[in-house]
Amino acid sequence: MLLLGIFQFLMLALSLTVASEEGTITCEFRKNACNIVSCGLPGQDGSQGPKGEKGDQGRPGKVGPTGIKGDLGSMGPKGPKGEKGEIGELIPLKSQITALQGEMRTLQDLMQKYRKVMILLGAKTVDDKWFVVAASEGTFEEGKRICSQRGALLASPQNARENRALQELAQEFNRNIYLGISDEKIEGTFQYHNGQTLSYTNWANGEPNGGTKENCIELYTNGQWNDKSCTEKRLIVCGF
Ligand code: MMA
Ligand code: CA
């Protein structure tokens, strides 16, 4: 029985092998073969089953080799206008500076001309300040008004050099000058027009001595100061 079983098994294997390899073995052959081994014949193949459901997606494959370089793309749209370069900005500035230097030169020449004219007419200048005789005589109030009408103030020397310039005018006109200083507001405290206290004085010996009777200041031809009544007539010098 064991040998018969082995033989049956071998025959069956043989028939399956031939069928799979030839594909044309007839059923007759298999019938004969089976008759020899006394086994049942396998039935004909069933009809094809229904199509199975789609399987799950497989795992991603390995990365393929690098492809060849693609063609050059078409040109993109025009970008926004860029900022001006530093050199581009400096070029017009350079010509503007040259033009300004020319204008400054012209103005300086003009200023020099006016300066000569002013000095010729008797004005005195110290740094950027000008002293000009506006009237041969006037009271303190008249002097303030005359200078104010000319866009200036009654002269107020603020240092020794300015005082010296006024002294020269006093000498040239041989008249004392009213300064733009008084103690009308606060007796005993002399102030400039703007209310500031004095930064420079050149009182003569014993001055000021007039109290409430002498609230203004005259500048002598020697440059010294004397407090004096405001209603005298003195040389009117404006400061610009
Ligand atoms: C005058 C008058 C005064 C001044 C004295 C100086 C007599 O008064 O000008 O203001 O102080 O002279 O001597
Ligand atoms: Ca006095």
CSV table of C-alpha atoms and ligand atoms in Angstrom, one decimal:
chain,number,residue,atom,x,y,z
A,1,MET,CA,0.0,0.0,0.0
A,2,LEU,CA,2.8,2.4,0.8
A,3,LEU,CA,4.5,1.7,-2.5
A,4,LEU,CA,1.2,2.1,-4.4
A,5,GLY,CA,0.6,5.4,-2.7
A,6,ILE,CA,4.1,6.6,-3.6
A,7,PHE,CA,3.5,5.5,-7.3
A,8,GLN,CA,0.2,7.3,-7.4
A,9,PHE,CA,1.8,10.4,-6.1
A,10,LEU,CA,4.6,10.3,-8.6
A,11,MET,CA,2.1,9.8,-11.5
A,12,LEU,CA,0.0,12.6,-10.4
A,13,ALA,CA,3.1,14.8,-10.1
A,14,LEU,CA,4.1,13.7,-13.6
A,15,SER,CA,0.7,14.6,-15.1
A,16,LEU,CA,0.7,18.0,-13.5
A,17,THR,CA,4.2,18.7,-14.7
A,18,VAL,CA,3.4,17.7,-18.3
A,19,ALA,CA,0.2,19.7,-18.2
A,20,SER,CA,2.0,22.8,-17.0
A,21,GLU,CA,4.9,22.4,-19.4
A,22,GLU,CA,3.1,21.3,-22.6
A,23,GLY,CA,-0.3,22.8,-22.1
A,24,THR,CA,-1.7,20.4,-24.8
A,25,ILE,CA,-2.0,17.1,-23.0
A,26,THR,CA,-5.5,15.7,-23.7
A,27,CYS,CA,-7.9,14.5,-21.2
A,28,GLU,CA,-7.7,11.1,-22.8
A,29,PHE,CA,-4.0,10.7,-21.9
A,30,ARG,CA,-4.7,11.6,-18.3
A,31,LYS,CA,-7.7,9.3,-18.3
A,32,ASN,CA,-5.5,6.4,-19.4
A,33,ALA,CA,-2.9,7.3,-16.9
A,34,CYS,CA,-5.4,7.4,-14.1
A,35,ASN,CA,-6.8,4.1,-15.1
A,36,ILE,CA,-3.4,2.6,-14.5
A,37,VAL,CA,-3.2,4.1,-11.0
A,38,SER,CA,-6.9,3.7,-10.2
A,39,CYS,CA,-7.5,7.4,-9.2
A,40,GLY,CA,-10.2,9.9,-10.0
A,41,LEU,CA,-9.7,12.3,-12.8
A,42,PRO,CA,-9.4,16.0,-12.0
A,43,GLY,CA,-12.3,18.1,-13.4
A,44,GLN,CA,-12.1,20.6,-16.1
A,45,ASP,CA,-10.9,24.2,-15.1
A,46,GLY,CA,-13.7,26.3,-13.8
A,47,SER,CA,-14.8,29.5,-15.4
A,48,GLN,CA,-12.8,32.6,-14.6
A,49,GLY,CA,-13.7,34.2,-11.2
A,50,PRO,CA,-14.8,37.8,-10.8
A,51,LYS,CA,-12.2,40.4,-10.8
A,52,GLY,CA,-10.8,41.0,-7.3
A,53,GLU,CA,-10.9,44.2,-5.5
A,54,LYS,CA,-8.1,46.6,-6.1
A,55,GLY,CA,-5.2,45.8,-3.7
A,56,ASP,CA,-3.6,48.3,-1.3
A,57,GLN,CA,-1.1,50.7,-2.7
A,58,GLY,CA,2.4,49.2,-2.6
A,59,ARG,CA,5.4,50.8,-0.9
A,60,PRO,CA,7.1,53.5,-2.9
A,61,GLY,CA,9.9,52.2,-5.1
A,62,LYS,CA,13.5,53.2,-4.8
A,63,VAL,CA,14.5,56.6,-6.1
A,64,GLY,CA,15.3,56.4,-9.8
A,65,PRO,CA,18.5,57.7,-11.4
A,66,THR,CA,18.9,61.5,-11.9
A,67,GLY,CA,17.2,62.6,-15.1
A,68,ILE,CA,18.9,64.7,-17.8
A,69,LYS,CA,18.8,68.5,-17.4
A,70,GLY,CA,15.7,70.2,-18.8
A,71,ASP,CA,15.5,72.9,-21.4
A,72,LEU,CA,15.9,76.5,-20.4
A,73,GLY,CA,12.5,78.0,-19.4
A,74,SER,CA,10.9,81.1,-21.0
A,75,MET,CA,11.8,84.5,-19.6
A,76,GLY,CA,9.9,85.7,-16.5
A,77,PRO,CA,8.0,89.0,-16.1
A,78,LYS,CA,9.9,92.3,-15.7
A,79,GLY,CA,10.8,93.0,-12.0
A,80,PRO,CA,10.2,96.3,-10.2
A,81,LYS,CA,12.6,99.2,-10.7
A,82,GLY,CA,15.8,98.9,-8.6
A,83,GLU,CA,17.2,101.5,-6.2
A,84,LYS,CA,19.6,104.1,-7.6
A,85,GLY,CA,23.3,103.2,-7.1
A,86,GLU,CA,25.3,105.3,-4.7
A,87,ILE,CA,27.5,106.7,-7.5
A,88,GLY,CA,24.4,107.5,-9.5
A,89,GLU,CA,23.1,109.6,-6.6
A,90,LEU,CA,26.5,111.4,-6.0
A,91,ILE,CA,27.0,112.6,-9.6
A,92,PRO,CA,24.1,115.2,-9.5
A,93,LEU,CA,25.1,116.2,-5.9
A,94,LYS,CA,28.6,117.0,-7.1
A,95,SER,CA,27.3,119.3,-9.8
A,96,GLN,CA,24.9,120.9,-7.3
A,97,ILE,CA,27.8,121.5,-4.9
A,98,THR,CA,29.8,123.1,-7.7
A,99,ALA,CA,26.8,125.4,-8.5
A,100,LEU,CA,26.3,126.3,-4.8
A,101,GLN,CA,30.0,127.1,-4.5
A,102,GLY,CA,29.7,129.5,-7.5
A,103,GLU,CA,26.6,131.1,-5.9
A,104,MET,CA,28.4,131.5,-2.5
A,105,ARG,CA,31.4,133.1,-4.3
A,106,THR,CA,29.0,135.6,-5.9
A,107,LEU,CA,27.3,136.4,-2.6
A,108,GLN,CA,30.6,136.8,-0.8
A,109,ASP,CA,31.8,139.3,-3.5
A,110,LEU,CA,28.5,141.2,-3.1
A,111,MET,CA,28.9,141.3,0.7
A,112,GLN,CA,32.4,142.7,0.4
A,113,LYS,CA,31.1,145.4,-1.9
A,114,TYR,CA,28.3,146.4,0.5
A,115,ARG,CA,30.8,146.3,3.4
A,116,LYS,CA,33.0,148.8,1.6
A,117,VAL,CA,30.1,151.1,0.9
A,118,MET,CA,28.8,151.0,4.5
A,119,ILE,CA,32.3,151.8,5.9
A,120,LEU,CA,32.7,154.6,3.4
A,121,LEU,CA,29.3,156.0,4.6
A,122,GLY,CA,30.6,156.0,8.2
A,123,ALA,CA,29.2,152.7,9.6
A,124,LYS,CA,31.2,150.7,12.1
A,125,THR,CA,31.3,146.9,12.1
A,126,VAL,CA,32.3,144.5,14.8
A,127,ASP,CA,32.1,140.7,14.0
A,128,ASP,CA,28.7,140.5,12.3
A,129,LYS,CA,27.2,143.6,14.0
A,130,TRP,CA,26.9,147.0,12.4
A,131,PHE,CA,26.5,150.4,14.1
A,132,VAL,CA,25.0,153.2,12.0
A,133,VAL,CA,24.3,156.8,12.9
A,134,ALA,CA,20.6,157.3,12.2
A,135,ALA,CA,20.1,160.8,13.6
A,136,SER,CA,22.4,163.6,14.8
A,137,GLU,CA,20.2,164.1,17.9
A,138,GLY,CA,17.2,162.7,19.6
A,139,THR,CA,15.8,161.8,23.0
A,140,PHE,CA,16.0,158.2,24.2
A,141,GLU,CA,12.3,157.5,23.1
A,142,GLU,CA,12.9,159.2,19.7
A,143,GLY,CA,16.1,157.1,19.3
A,144,LYS,CA,14.3,153.9,20.1
A,145,ARG,CA,11.6,154.7,17.6
A,146,ILE,CA,14.0,155.7,14.8
A,147,CYS,CA,16.0,152.5,15.1
A,148,SER,CA,12.9,150.4,15.4
A,149,GLN,CA,11.5,151.9,12.2
A,150,ARG,CA,14.7,150.8,10.4
A,151,GLY,CA,14.5,147.2,11.8
A,152,ALA,CA,17.2,147.8,14.4
A,153,LEU,CA,17.7,148.7,18.1
A,154,LEU,CA,19.4,151.6,19.8
A,155,ALA,CA,23.0,150.6,20.0
A,156,SER,CA,24.0,148.5,23.1
A,157,PRO,CA,27.7,147.6,23.3
A,158,GLN,CA,28.1,144.0,24.6
A,159,ASN,CA,31.9,144.0,24.8
A,160,ALA,CA,34.9,146.3,24.7
A,161,ARG,CA,35.3,146.1,21.0
A,162,GLU,CA,31.7,147.1,20.3
A,163,ASN,CA,32.1,149.9,22.9
A,164,ARG,CA,35.2,151.0,21.1
A,165,ALA,CA,33.3,151.2,17.8
A,166,LEU,CA,30.7,153.4,19.4
A,167,GLN,CA,33.3,155.6,21.0
A,168,GLU,CA,34.8,156.2,17.5
A,169,LEU,CA,31.4,157.4,16.3
A,170,ALA,CA,31.0,159.7,19.4
A,171,GLN,CA,34.4,161.2,18.6
A,172,GLU,CA,33.7,161.6,14.9
A,173,PHE,CA,30.4,163.4,15.6
A,174,ASN,CA,31.7,164.9,18.8
A,175,ARG,CA,28.5,164.0,20.6
A,176,ASN,CA,27.5,161.7,23.4
A,177,ILE,CA,25.4,158.7,22.3
A,178,TYR,CA,22.3,157.3,24.0
A,179,LEU,CA,22.7,153.6,24.6
A,180,GLY,CA,19.8,151.1,24.3
A,181,ILE,CA,20.0,150.5,28.0
A,182,SER,CA,17.8,151.8,30.9
A,183,ASP,CA,16.6,151.1,34.5
A,184,GLU,CA,13.2,152.5,33.8
A,185,LYS,CA,11.5,149.2,34.6
A,186,ILE,CA,13.4,148.4,37.8
A,187,GLU,CA,15.2,151.3,39.4
A,188,GLY,CA,18.9,150.4,40.0
A,189,THR,CA,18.9,147.5,37.5
A,190,PHE,CA,20.0,148.5,34.1
A,191,GLN,CA,18.7,146.2,31.3
A,192,TYR,CA,18.8,145.8,27.5
A,193,HIS,CA,15.6,146.2,25.5
A,194,ASN,CA,14.8,142.5,25.8
A,195,GLY,CA,14.9,142.7,29.6
A,196,GLN,CA,18.3,140.9,29.9
A,197,THR,CA,20.7,142.1,32.5
A,198,LEU,CA,24.0,143.7,31.3
A,199,SER,CA,26.8,141.4,30.2
A,200,TYR,CA,29.2,144.3,29.8
A,201,THR,CA,29.5,147.8,31.4
A,202,ASN,CA,32.0,150.7,31.2
A,203,TRP,CA,30.8,153.1,33.9
A,204,ALA,CA,32.7,156.3,34.5
A,205,ASN,CA,34.0,156.8,38.0
A,206,GLY,CA,31.1,157.3,40.5
A,207,GLU,CA,28.4,156.3,37.9
A,208,PRO,CA,25.6,155.5,38.0
A,209,ASN,CA,24.5,158.1,40.4
A,210,GLY,CA,21.3,159.6,39.2
A,211,GLY,CA,18.7,157.4,40.8
A,212,THR,CA,15.2,157.8,39.4
A,213,LYS,CA,16.2,161.1,37.7
A,214,GLU,CA,18.7,159.4,35.4
A,215,ASN,CA,17.3,156.2,34.0
A,216,CYS,CA,19.1,156.2,30.6
A,217,ILE,CA,22.9,156.0,29.7
A,218,GLU,CA,25.1,158.2,27.6
A,219,LEU,CA,28.4,157.1,26.2
A,220,TYR,CA,31.1,159.8,26.4
A,221,THR,CA,33.6,160.4,23.7
A,222,ASN,CA,36.1,158.7,25.9
A,223,GLY,CA,33.9,155.6,25.8
A,224,GLN,CA,32.8,155.7,29.4
A,225,TRP,CA,29.2,155.6,30.5
A,226,ASN,CA,27.1,158.0,32.5
A,227,ASP,CA,23.5,157.5,33.7
A,228,LYS,CA,21.6,160.4,32.4
A,229,SER,CA,18.0,161.8,32.0
A,230,CYS,CA,16.2,160.1,29.0
A,231,THR,CA,15.0,163.5,27.7
A,232,GLU,CA,18.3,165.0,26.6
A,233,LYS,CA,19.3,165.2,22.9
A,234,ARG,CA,22.0,162.8,22.0
A,235,LEU,CA,23.5,161.1,18.9
A,236,ILE,CA,21.2,158.3,17.8
A,237,VAL,CA,23.1,155.2,16.7
A,238,CYS,CA,21.3,152.0,15.7
A,239,GLY,CA,22.7,148.5,16.0
A,240,PHE,CA,22.0,146.0,13.2
B,1,MMA,C1,26.2,165.6,35.6
B,1,MMA,C2,25.3,164.5,35.0
B,1,MMA,C3,25.4,163.3,35.8
B,1,MMA,C4,26.8,162.8,36.0
B,1,MMA,C5,27.6,163.9,36.6
B,1,MMA,C6,29.1,163.5,36.7
B,1,MMA,C7,26.2,167.0,37.4
B,1,MMA,O1,25.7,165.9,36.9
B,1,MMA,O2,25.7,164.3,33.7
B,1,MMA,O3,24.6,162.3,35.2
B,1,MMA,O4,26.8,161.7,36.8
B,1,MMA,O5,27.5,165.1,35.8
B,1,MMA,O6,29.8,164.5,37.3
B,2,CA,CA,25.0,160.1,36.2
